[in-house]
XYZ file of C-alpha atoms in Angstrom:
696
model
C -20.236 -92.091 87.942
C -16.308 -92.263 88.718
C -15.668 -90.685 92.033
C -11.421 -89.349 92.690
C -10.015 -90.038 96.123
C -10.892 -87.465 98.475
C -14.646 -87.304 97.499
C -16.663 -87.155 100.661
C -20.005 -88.674 100.516
C -21.377 -87.829 104.121
C -18.716 -88.445 106.782
C -17.060 -91.425 103.976
C -14.120 -90.295 102.370
C -13.536 -92.055 98.871
C -9.741 -93.562 99.099
C -9.794 -95.695 95.889
C -12.300 -97.728 93.540
C -12.868 -101.263 94.493
C -15.053 -102.869 91.289
C -18.085 -101.538 89.021
C -21.109 -103.194 88.097
C -24.997 -103.480 87.311
C -25.809 -102.237 90.811
C -23.232 -99.464 90.603
C -19.671 -98.644 91.676
C -17.962 -100.188 94.903
C -14.802 -98.171 96.750
C -12.817 -98.572 99.616
C -13.285 -95.427 101.713
C -12.402 -94.023 105.600
C -15.361 -93.647 107.956
C -14.316 -89.962 109.041
C -16.074 -90.769 112.395
C -15.069 -94.163 113.934
C -11.520 -94.111 111.344
C -12.611 -97.417 110.273
C -12.306 -98.672 106.557
C -15.895 -99.179 104.814
C -16.701 -100.394 101.550
C -19.349 -97.652 100.127
C -21.453 -98.390 96.600
C -22.640 -95.801 95.196
C -25.651 -96.878 93.406
C -27.080 -96.186 89.660
C -29.465 -93.499 89.186
C -32.714 -95.156 88.617
C -32.359 -95.951 92.147
C -32.535 -92.069 93.595
C -35.146 -90.682 90.882
C -38.044 -91.911 92.281
C -38.439 -90.593 95.858
C -40.917 -93.251 96.587
C -38.596 -95.953 95.810
C -35.869 -94.085 97.509
C -37.731 -94.073 101.142
C -38.701 -97.762 100.411
C -35.321 -98.660 99.467
C -34.352 -96.479 103.144
C -36.957 -98.658 105.085
C -35.366 -102.139 103.439
C -31.723 -100.788 104.213
C -32.611 -99.931 107.597
C -33.654 -103.833 108.209
C -30.940 -105.420 106.321
C -28.634 -103.149 108.686
C -29.601 -105.040 111.750
C -29.288 -108.656 110.354
C -25.745 -109.505 112.017
C -24.245 -112.648 111.764
C -20.856 -113.712 111.143
C -20.869 -114.734 107.682
C -23.014 -111.984 106.124
C -21.124 -108.764 105.150
C -23.092 -106.076 107.425
C -24.596 -103.152 105.915
C -23.598 -100.018 108.516
C -25.737 -97.280 106.772
C -27.384 -95.799 103.982
C -27.234 -92.193 102.753
C -28.250 -89.414 100.298
C -26.274 -86.637 98.934
C -26.413 -84.668 95.819
C -28.677 -86.831 94.092
C -26.476 -90.030 94.853
C -27.636 -92.886 96.956
C -25.098 -95.082 98.537
C -24.865 -97.829 100.909
C -21.879 -97.941 103.767
C -20.573 -101.846 103.872
C -18.586 -103.755 106.188
C -15.137 -103.909 104.239
C -14.071 -107.773 103.216
C -10.615 -108.990 102.189
C -10.198 -112.131 100.272
C -11.600 -113.319 96.713
C -14.820 -113.885 95.596
C -15.893 -117.572 95.325
C -16.261 -117.095 91.671
C -13.004 -116.090 91.148
C -11.611 -119.217 92.857
C -13.620 -121.424 91.053
C -11.685 -120.205 87.911
C -9.268 -122.285 89.081
C -11.403 -125.417 89.570
C -13.679 -127.077 92.025
C -13.137 -126.459 96.004
C -11.662 -129.710 98.040
C -14.596 -131.786 99.215
C -14.135 -130.412 102.882
C -14.217 -126.793 101.738
C -17.358 -127.811 99.943
C -19.064 -128.813 102.740
C -17.028 -125.687 105.229
C -18.067 -123.102 103.494
C -21.719 -124.737 102.213
C -22.375 -125.117 106.176
C -21.611 -121.233 106.644
C -23.437 -120.025 103.762
C -26.345 -122.349 104.997
C -26.564 -120.542 108.323
C -26.364 -116.904 106.713
C -29.021 -117.942 104.923
C -31.123 -119.657 108.099
C -30.260 -116.400 110.008
C -31.805 -113.995 107.288
C -34.684 -116.217 106.167
C -36.037 -116.377 109.892
C -35.898 -112.310 109.782
C -37.943 -112.355 106.777
C -35.471 -111.575 104.461
C -35.237 -113.129 101.498
C -31.623 -112.700 98.903
C -32.868 -113.004 95.746
C -29.030 -112.820 93.748
C -27.403 -115.821 95.602
C -24.643 -116.487 93.459
C -20.749 -117.279 93.648
C -20.184 -113.431 92.689
C -21.764 -112.353 95.958
C -20.119 -115.032 98.081
C -16.483 -113.657 99.165
C -13.420 -116.099 100.656
C -12.141 -115.070 103.983
C -9.683 -116.107 106.507
C -12.507 -116.312 108.826
C -14.810 -118.126 106.261
C -17.331 -117.145 104.097
C -19.120 -113.765 104.022
C -22.298 -113.066 101.700
C -22.297 -109.771 99.926
C -25.762 -107.666 98.708
C -27.310 -109.680 101.021
C -31.608 -108.478 100.942
C -30.434 -105.577 98.245
C -32.033 -107.859 95.848
C -35.503 -107.379 97.338
C -34.777 -103.411 98.179
C -34.222 -103.568 94.116
C -38.047 -104.923 93.249
C -40.548 -102.710 92.016
C -44.159 -102.551 93.983
C -45.773 -104.282 90.956
C -44.274 -108.332 90.625
C -44.433 -109.240 87.136
C -47.065 -111.246 85.742
C -45.236 -113.098 82.889
C -42.242 -113.967 81.018
C -41.442 -114.018 77.611
C -37.922 -115.583 76.206
C -38.033 -112.244 74.179
C -38.016 -110.070 77.163
C -35.299 -111.736 78.287
C -33.110 -111.409 75.029
C -32.531 -108.066 76.239
C -30.149 -109.025 78.935
C -26.978 -109.988 77.934
C -24.789 -113.151 79.410
C -22.282 -110.527 80.394
C -24.680 -107.901 81.885
C -24.410 -109.731 85.725
C -27.174 -106.491 86.843
C -30.101 -107.871 88.364
C -32.067 -104.859 88.233
C -35.616 -105.233 88.258
C -38.038 -103.530 86.257
C -41.366 -104.020 84.883
C -41.475 -106.993 82.795
C -37.704 -108.103 83.317
C -36.527 -110.408 86.210
C -34.694 -110.886 89.168
C -31.344 -112.238 89.872
C -28.853 -113.804 87.963
C -29.976 -116.562 85.029
C -27.882 -119.819 86.388
C -29.068 -119.653 89.710
C -32.454 -118.316 89.417
C -35.398 -120.836 90.012
C -37.711 -121.493 88.371
C -40.687 -119.764 90.064
C -38.627 -116.562 89.680
C -38.138 -117.034 85.928
C -42.036 -117.603 85.703
C -42.125 -114.238 87.677
C -44.094 -116.077 90.652
C -43.068 -114.581 93.971
C -39.675 -115.608 95.732
C -39.693 -117.056 99.115
C -36.630 -118.329 101.099
C -37.140 -121.538 99.246
C -35.749 -119.873 96.072
C -32.673 -118.772 97.958
C -32.489 -122.508 98.745
C -32.743 -123.382 94.814
C -30.002 -121.019 94.047
C -27.824 -122.353 96.968
C -28.346 -125.913 95.353
C -26.462 -124.676 92.394
C -23.730 -122.955 94.402
C -23.024 -125.920 96.086
C -22.927 -128.087 92.480
C -20.567 -125.684 91.127
C -18.717 -125.520 94.444
C -18.225 -129.737 94.178
C -17.827 -130.221 90.486
C -16.590 -126.542 88.889
C -19.489 -126.759 86.656
C -22.613 -124.509 86.701
C -26.004 -126.679 87.010
C -27.507 -125.278 84.010
C -26.065 -124.290 80.926
C -26.997 -123.186 77.701
C -25.744 -121.288 74.589
C -28.539 -118.969 74.719
C -30.798 -117.289 77.450
C -33.729 -119.159 76.067
C -32.093 -122.539 76.135
C -30.529 -121.782 79.593
C -33.980 -120.595 81.031
C -35.477 -123.902 79.424
C -32.575 -125.812 81.218
C -33.526 -124.439 84.589
C -37.405 -124.920 83.660
C -37.375 -128.316 82.541
C -33.989 -130.092 82.829
C -31.881 -131.590 85.637
C -28.312 -130.918 85.731
C -26.192 -134.014 85.659
C -25.621 -135.302 89.465
C -22.053 -134.588 91.019
C -21.243 -138.178 90.926
C -21.402 -138.334 87.535
C -19.149 -135.561 86.723
C -16.756 -136.511 90.207
C -17.719 -140.343 90.059
C -16.125 -140.550 93.746
C -18.431 -138.003 95.133
C -20.488 -138.548 98.566
C -23.852 -140.149 97.722
C -25.233 -137.894 100.356
C -24.251 -134.476 99.116
C -25.183 -135.196 95.460
C -28.966 -135.611 97.537
C -29.022 -132.624 99.697
C -28.068 -130.497 96.068
C -30.572 -132.520 94.113
C -32.976 -131.705 96.477
C -32.151 -127.986 96.584
C -32.382 -128.361 93.158
C -36.313 -129.601 93.178
C -38.328 -127.261 90.235
C -41.538 -127.009 92.529
C -40.593 -125.030 95.719
C -42.502 -127.844 97.462
C -40.095 -130.421 97.007
C -36.983 -128.775 98.319
C -35.973 -128.401 101.537
C -38.548 -125.920 103.127
C -35.423 -124.211 105.029
C -31.881 -123.324 105.139
C -31.634 -125.065 108.385
C -32.333 -128.023 106.963
C -29.686 -127.804 104.210
C -27.204 -126.853 107.106
C -28.133 -130.093 109.099
C -27.869 -132.696 105.978
C -24.256 -130.882 104.993
C -23.172 -131.233 108.863
C -24.190 -134.374 109.234
C -21.737 -135.341 105.775
C -19.398 -133.476 107.592
C -19.247 -135.259 110.586
C -19.583 -138.418 109.114
C -16.442 -137.777 106.690
C -14.185 -139.914 108.691
C -15.816 -142.896 107.516
C -15.823 -141.482 104.080
C -13.083 -141.584 101.311
C -12.897 -138.290 99.362
C -11.392 -138.171 95.913
C -9.688 -135.089 93.901
C -8.371 -135.972 90.312
C -7.717 -134.213 87.404
C -10.402 -133.225 84.857
C -10.595 -136.206 82.252
C -7.340 -136.038 79.704
C -5.532 -138.839 77.537
C -4.265 -141.910 79.017
C -0.690 -140.462 78.041
C -1.101 -137.179 80.448
C -3.473 -138.249 82.987
C -1.973 -137.289 86.473
C -4.034 -137.344 89.907
C -3.882 -137.752 93.935
C -5.471 -139.920 96.510
C -4.725 -139.134 99.875
C -5.835 -140.211 103.316
C -7.518 -137.825 106.032
C -7.787 -139.482 109.078
C -8.367 -143.076 110.806
C -11.165 -143.987 108.529
C -11.122 -141.195 105.637
C -9.177 -141.286 102.129
C -9.294 -138.404 100.208
C -7.742 -137.796 96.729
C -6.405 -134.548 95.535
C -3.940 -133.255 92.653
C -0.890 -131.736 94.493
C 1.343 -134.503 93.274
C -0.369 -134.945 90.285
C 0.107 -131.234 89.175
C 3.770 -131.291 90.814
C 5.162 -133.450 88.773
C 2.892 -133.046 85.746
C 4.663 -129.503 85.333
C 7.804 -130.998 86.046
C 7.850 -132.220 82.548
C 4.993 -130.209 80.778
C 3.366 -126.641 81.746
C -0.332 -127.704 81.175
C -1.977 -126.923 84.605
C -4.785 -129.393 85.269
C -8.028 -129.174 86.371
C -8.991 -130.129 89.865
C -12.277 -132.423 90.350
C -12.587 -133.705 94.133
C -15.469 -136.104 94.954
C -15.412 -139.005 97.836
C -16.522 -142.736 98.585
C -18.295 -144.086 101.459
C -16.049 -146.767 103.423
C -17.795 -149.724 104.298
C -19.976 -149.725 107.715
C -18.041 -151.481 110.746
C -14.543 -151.126 108.891
C -11.785 -148.777 109.617
C -8.174 -148.048 107.363
C -5.892 -150.326 108.906
C -3.193 -147.403 108.461
C -0.412 -150.166 110.087
C -0.470 -152.973 107.528
C 0.123 -151.130 104.322
C -0.558 -147.822 102.315
C -4.165 -147.080 100.019
C -2.396 -149.088 97.024
C -3.292 -147.829 93.580
C -2.942 -149.994 90.647
C -0.491 -149.544 87.878
C -3.392 -148.430 85.295
C -4.648 -145.923 87.850
C -7.878 -147.507 87.405
C -8.018 -149.681 90.781
C -7.600 -149.029 94.625
C -6.778 -151.478 97.401
C -7.273 -150.822 100.997
C -6.456 -152.922 104.098
C -9.802 -152.400 106.360
C -9.889 -153.774 109.739
C -13.253 -155.203 110.802
C -14.681 -156.574 114.336
C -11.879 -157.920 116.285
C -8.852 -156.230 114.268
C -8.926 -158.579 111.390
C -7.506 -157.306 108.126
C -8.582 -157.725 104.896
C -8.135 -156.390 101.713
C -10.998 -154.338 99.687
C -11.152 -153.621 96.424
C -12.431 -150.203 94.533
C -12.713 -149.274 91.334
C -12.202 -145.422 90.556
C -14.964 -145.653 87.805
C -17.186 -147.402 89.929
C -19.133 -147.083 93.532
C -18.524 -150.156 95.186
C -16.144 -151.203 97.495
C -15.975 -154.596 98.332
C -13.838 -157.508 99.847
C -11.801 -159.788 98.535
C -12.291 -163.356 99.143
C -9.462 -165.189 100.709
C -7.475 -162.236 101.651
C -8.172 -162.405 105.470
C -5.107 -161.057 107.787
C -3.942 -159.310 104.867
C -1.067 -156.602 104.909
C 1.377 -154.568 103.152
C -0.194 -155.595 99.518
C 1.579 -155.036 96.268
C 0.341 -155.101 92.599
C 0.976 -156.922 89.966
C 2.259 -154.718 86.794
C -0.507 -155.887 84.842
C -3.260 -154.525 87.473
C -4.996 -158.159 87.654
C -2.857 -159.297 90.497
C -2.800 -158.429 94.213
C 0.093 -159.755 96.244
C -0.305 -159.830 100.176
C 0.955 -161.026 103.431
C -1.090 -163.428 105.431
C -0.906 -165.786 107.902
C 3.171 -166.737 107.441
C 3.200 -166.432 103.582
C 3.514 -164.375 100.672
C 0.070 -164.597 98.658
C -1.256 -163.806 95.366
C -5.280 -163.296 94.362
C -6.654 -162.374 91.129
C -8.577 -159.636 91.304
C -10.636 -160.046 88.179
C -11.553 -163.909 88.265
C -11.777 -164.407 91.995
C -10.569 -167.769 93.301
C -8.665 -168.424 96.375
C -5.146 -167.015 96.320
C -2.024 -168.736 95.960
C 0.941 -169.454 97.865
C 4.062 -167.730 96.245
C 6.459 -168.220 99.339
C 6.989 -168.380 103.030
C 6.961 -164.834 104.912
C 6.568 -164.702 108.839
C 6.211 -161.235 109.294
C 6.317 -159.815 105.260
C 7.519 -155.991 104.717
C 6.635 -154.999 101.574
C 7.473 -156.157 98.338
C 7.173 -155.613 94.158
C 6.413 -157.115 91.312
C 8.078 -156.670 87.689
C 6.989 -157.372 83.954
C 9.637 -160.347 84.043
C 7.515 -161.961 86.536
C 10.009 -161.752 89.606
C 9.185 -160.737 92.987
C 11.804 -159.032 95.910
C 10.105 -158.917 98.881
C 10.669 -158.709 102.569
C 9.609 -162.165 104.311
C 10.900 -160.806 107.596
C 11.175 -158.035 110.017
C 14.838 -159.051 110.713
C 16.358 -159.734 107.382
C 17.169 -158.875 104.177
C 15.372 -158.920 100.559
C 14.815 -162.306 98.806
C 13.671 -162.767 95.070
C 10.858 -165.232 94.049
C 8.987 -166.454 90.656
C 5.584 -165.016 90.967
C 4.408 -168.535 90.012
C 5.997 -169.802 93.042
C 9.425 -171.538 93.961
C 12.485 -171.452 95.774
C 13.312 -167.614 97.055
C 16.751 -166.736 96.921
C 18.359 -163.548 98.884
C 19.090 -160.366 96.727
C 20.583 -158.015 99.539
C 22.844 -158.815 102.507
C 23.708 -157.192 105.303
C 26.205 -155.123 106.723
C 25.656 -155.993 110.130
C 28.876 -153.911 110.864
C 26.991 -150.664 110.555
C 23.905 -151.989 112.816
C 21.528 -153.051 109.826
C 18.883 -154.775 111.148
C 16.271 -155.250 108.088
C 15.883 -154.714 104.572
C 12.317 -153.635 103.665
C 9.704 -152.154 100.688
C 11.372 -152.663 97.609
C 10.161 -150.385 94.667
C 11.540 -151.439 91.066
C 12.893 -148.729 88.507
C 11.647 -148.217 85.267
C 14.390 -151.448 84.209
C 12.834 -153.883 86.000
C 16.131 -155.203 87.369
C 16.763 -152.362 90.167
C 14.582 -151.428 93.085
C 15.145 -148.908 96.130
C 14.850 -150.089 99.516
C 15.101 -149.215 103.040
C 17.440 -150.302 105.434
C 16.653 -150.300 109.295
C 19.462 -149.374 111.579
C 19.716 -149.517 115.170
C 16.293 -150.626 116.891
C 12.926 -149.027 118.195
C 13.443 -145.291 116.106
C 13.432 -143.655 112.664
C 16.945 -144.403 111.525
C 17.070 -145.582 108.400
C 18.858 -145.741 104.787
C 18.161 -146.026 101.480
C 19.706 -148.178 98.645
C 19.627 -149.026 95.336
C 19.758 -153.135 94.650
C 19.668 -155.088 91.659
C 18.618 -158.442 90.835
C 22.457 -158.839 89.486
C 24.713 -160.391 92.103
C 27.139 -158.841 90.673
C 25.994 -155.013 91.016
C 26.979 -153.498 94.380
C 24.438 -151.848 96.415
C 24.494 -148.266 95.840
C 23.280 -145.747 98.867
C 21.207 -142.765 97.633
C 22.441 -139.248 99.283
C 19.726 -137.912 100.604
C 17.422 -138.604 104.196
C 13.999 -140.051 104.458
C 11.678 -140.915 107.421
C 10.044 -143.458 105.505
C 10.355 -146.036 102.412
C 10.738 -144.621 99.251
C 8.785 -145.531 95.884
C 9.686 -145.024 92.191
C 7.322 -142.557 90.266
C 7.271 -141.893 86.682
C 8.274 -139.740 85.015
C 11.579 -140.082 86.888
C 10.836 -139.492 90.617
C 11.652 -140.720 93.961
C 8.666 -140.144 96.569
C 9.716 -140.143 100.178
C 8.540 -138.789 103.476
C 10.732 -136.151 105.300
C 9.778 -134.200 108.195
C 5.979 -135.413 108.082
C 6.107 -133.799 104.443
C 5.940 -135.915 101.228
C 8.594 -135.227 98.936
C 9.665 -135.687 95.560
C 13.203 -135.789 93.731
C 13.864 -135.750 90.273
C 15.966 -139.343 89.609
C 17.937 -140.307 86.864
C 16.946 -143.967 86.999
C 19.462 -144.790 83.954
C 22.675 -143.193 85.976
C 21.120 -143.720 89.490
C 21.555 -139.958 90.798
C 19.335 -137.717 92.094
C 18.930 -134.586 89.677
C 18.518 -131.121 91.013
C 16.461 -130.590 94.906
C 13.931 -132.299 96.124
C 10.182 -130.330 96.357
C 7.238 -130.953 98.480
C 4.218 -132.390 96.994
C 1.905 -132.733 100.197
C 2.395 -131.501 103.551
C 1.424 -133.683 106.834
C 1.290 -137.137 105.428
C 1.327 -139.686 108.272
C 4.407 -142.009 108.162
C 5.092 -144.448 111.116
C 8.955 -143.888 112.617
C 8.552 -147.222 114.257
C 8.545 -149.391 111.300
C 9.814 -146.573 108.251
C 6.843 -146.594 106.774
C 4.657 -144.101 104.480
C 1.570 -144.401 103.927
C 1.555 -143.709 99.955
C 1.578 -145.211 96.905
C 1.406 -144.380 93.433
C 0.531 -145.639 89.760
C 2.608 -145.722 86.473
C 0.545 -143.290 85.141
C 0.823 -140.467 88.236
C -1.883 -141.549 90.106
C -1.075 -141.071 94.087
C -2.547 -142.313 97.161
C -1.524 -140.873 100.862
C -2.702 -140.987 104.675
C -2.922 -137.169 105.487
C -2.457 -136.047 108.606
C 0.878 -136.274 110.186
C -0.254 -134.878 113.268
C 0.914 -137.772 115.945
C 4.641 -136.021 114.809
C 5.531 -133.128 117.320
C 1.901 -133.555 118.925
C 0.384 -132.180 121.974
C -1.889 -134.343 124.503
C -4.990 -131.882 124.915
C -8.172 -132.402 126.376
C -10.981 -130.924 124.780
C -14.740 -130.191 125.232
C -17.097 -131.858 123.293
C -17.452 -128.918 121.196
C -13.159 -129.322 120.270
C -12.157 -126.330 122.927
C -9.288 -127.353 124.471
C -9.288 -126.972 128.200
C -5.808 -128.108 129.314
C -2.377 -129.790 127.520
C -0.266 -132.589 129.188
C 3.106 -132.896 129.273
C 5.018 -131.254 126.594
C 4.966 -131.425 122.821
C 6.900 -134.462 120.998
C 5.737 -137.472 119.083
C 3.225 -139.233 121.254
C 1.893 -143.141 120.026
C -1.412 -144.878 121.495
C -2.369 -143.110 124.234
C -4.658 -144.870 126.678
C -6.791 -143.938 129.754
C -6.998 -146.339 133.024
C -10.075 -147.951 133.671
C -10.522 -145.355 136.670
C -9.809 -142.298 134.478
C -7.196 -140.970 136.884
C -4.109 -142.234 135.035
C -3.202 -141.961 131.526
C -0.634 -144.103 129.384
C 1.128 -143.070 126.258
C 4.375 -144.179 124.425
C 6.604 -140.628 124.002
C 9.583 -140.640 121.674
C 12.786 -138.704 121.943
C 14.593 -137.107 119.924
C 16.753 -140.226 118.495
C 13.350 -141.850 117.570
C 13.204 -144.265 120.658
C 9.806 -144.671 122.367
C 9.095 -145.327 125.988
C 6.050 -145.654 128.189
C 5.171 -142.892 130.683
C 2.247 -142.493 132.808
C 0.677 -138.946 133.232
C -1.421 -138.779 136.817
C -4.212 -136.527 135.345
C -5.066 -135.104 139.288
C -1.972 -134.350 140.550
C -1.089 -133.148 137.026
C 2.666 -135.228 137.280
C 4.545 -137.157 134.586
C 6.593 -140.266 135.314
C 8.848 -142.178 132.913
C 7.476 -145.690 133.239
C 9.911 -148.054 130.929
C 13.664 -146.850 130.324
C 14.960 -149.604 127.729
C 17.387 -147.970 124.895
C 14.641 -149.900 122.125
C 11.385 -148.853 121.536
C 8.240 -149.622 123.942
C 4.857 -148.608 122.904
C 1.176 -149.603 122.887
C 0.498 -149.747 126.676
C -2.676 -151.521 127.541
C -4.363 -151.392 131.344
C -4.967 -154.389 133.184
C -8.517 -154.189 134.489
C -7.894 -153.385 137.927
C -5.247 -150.736 136.546
C -2.247 -152.173 138.569
C -0.312 -153.661 135.663
C 0.580 -152.371 132.215
C 0.896 -154.424 129.198
C 2.779 -152.997 126.098
C 5.093 -153.600 123.211
C 8.370 -154.035 123.181
C 11.585 -154.013 120.510
C 13.978 -154.930 123.753
C 14.282 -158.931 121.847
C 14.231 -157.542 118.320
C 11.752 -156.157 115.920
C 8.426 -157.519 116.035
């Protein structure tokens, strides 16, 4: 039955069709009494033929209509007109989770957020004695305000008085995989096969734990993009649900949080007694993972493809979180090939009692895209290099790398070079052993290693770039400062494909984001060439021909002709909000030879506000005006706040906010950077870092 626009069902005027399925047709309609848009579902005739069934249907509908929850699509009304039963529901705009999953798995943050919302909705319904019985991605709507569960409780209303006592494969064969209608009749089952609990398939009574099983299957699909159970036939699908375990999420997404794997596995236990017993339990587990995510590393990568076409991205979200996404992989890959890639999301736990030292180097992907080096800080602030294979699950420290900063890889991915204790050092990450000293470097600021064994590096914060053999020896300068233009420091080199030329950063003036970028050469006869674009971070070359840099807090890619040494066309945005330190001109990102990009997400420190919040995160009061803030420190008595504030020229000074009087006072006035304030024990003095006598 198809209703024309203008048809009236009670006070509801049909406007346009929305969709159709086994449970009938859905229309967008107008409630003429309240002048609001609603969704009207016209039910199939079999639900209207039996008077007793219709009375039961109306009774159940009234119970569902009393179920009020922000993540459950509300049932407003139920009606009967001219032999037609219909439901009137909240009109929800968005896309179904099923449609979203066609594009690939969800990012880890969304898996957790949506999972918590679904679990909360299930918990509310279960507490009121209502079981969904047909939870699946098609019944989850993604909206701007979060998820909305559709058809909540309607599955129970569709159940006939006599529950089926058994079920054979032959009785299931009458339902095709394309038939999504979970109608309940004698001898058939209720629900959609891929998400049904074993007890439902066996004809036993379904309860809240059956919904939890379906929820586990939905979580698995959100995280991996793959259904938890599959089969070429309905019989083989049912056999898989009854007798096999789905592959762990971590086997599909190698870096998935182990805790999420455990939550889903418990949801999908065959015996209801072995599952989480309430949706509230599942919600608490997911919330716990979400709350501890700052101590974990999330990873999203392109689905496995050949080595020649692999393209992935790693990203870091905050002070202790590393995440991986495919935004750059997709952007750069599509620049040369049109084939889209799927996204896989997972995560890594950062070892306890450590944090990522953002000011000591980016999360560094090896050239072969197989390993990730992290500079982590333990107790006392002492840093060290840690290694994580992207094919494994262990993050391990590299012996002898205590104090390491600004690491860089050898081209064969076997050695990691780094600066520590006034020296440039290298360590073999495969065989181990103590690091070898390569050269003197009082305060190293980045390096690059070519296939001929040459290393170009910045040994200090106030000088030029030098060249040295990776086996050690005398270091010789390869760049020269133009002091007439105010050049202070050359730093952060990155080799171009020929292994002779390299891009590097030049700091001009003091204490601010005043940087130029050049192409230099190992050939002393070649003159440095300035790149014709602005960047507030270092520039990194990325195959198959892009320069990556941070501009206004966002990571951008500039197509680049490495033979003619010139940009080609316009740059394009790769990732929004990437952390960059304008004080040292360093962006937290790195890239491998095959397109794996790691970056620290969240440039929130730029143009940020100082805001008091309560313990729930609700904003209470704003301090000062929007600006770039660094290192806020409360006095011991809690009455004042010291913070470094960056001005429009990139210079920073220390300011003090009197919290009681709501007065802000500038504390330092030097034209070079002052930052990092620390209160004395009696709150009478402030110690701070200053660039007034030179960087560092």
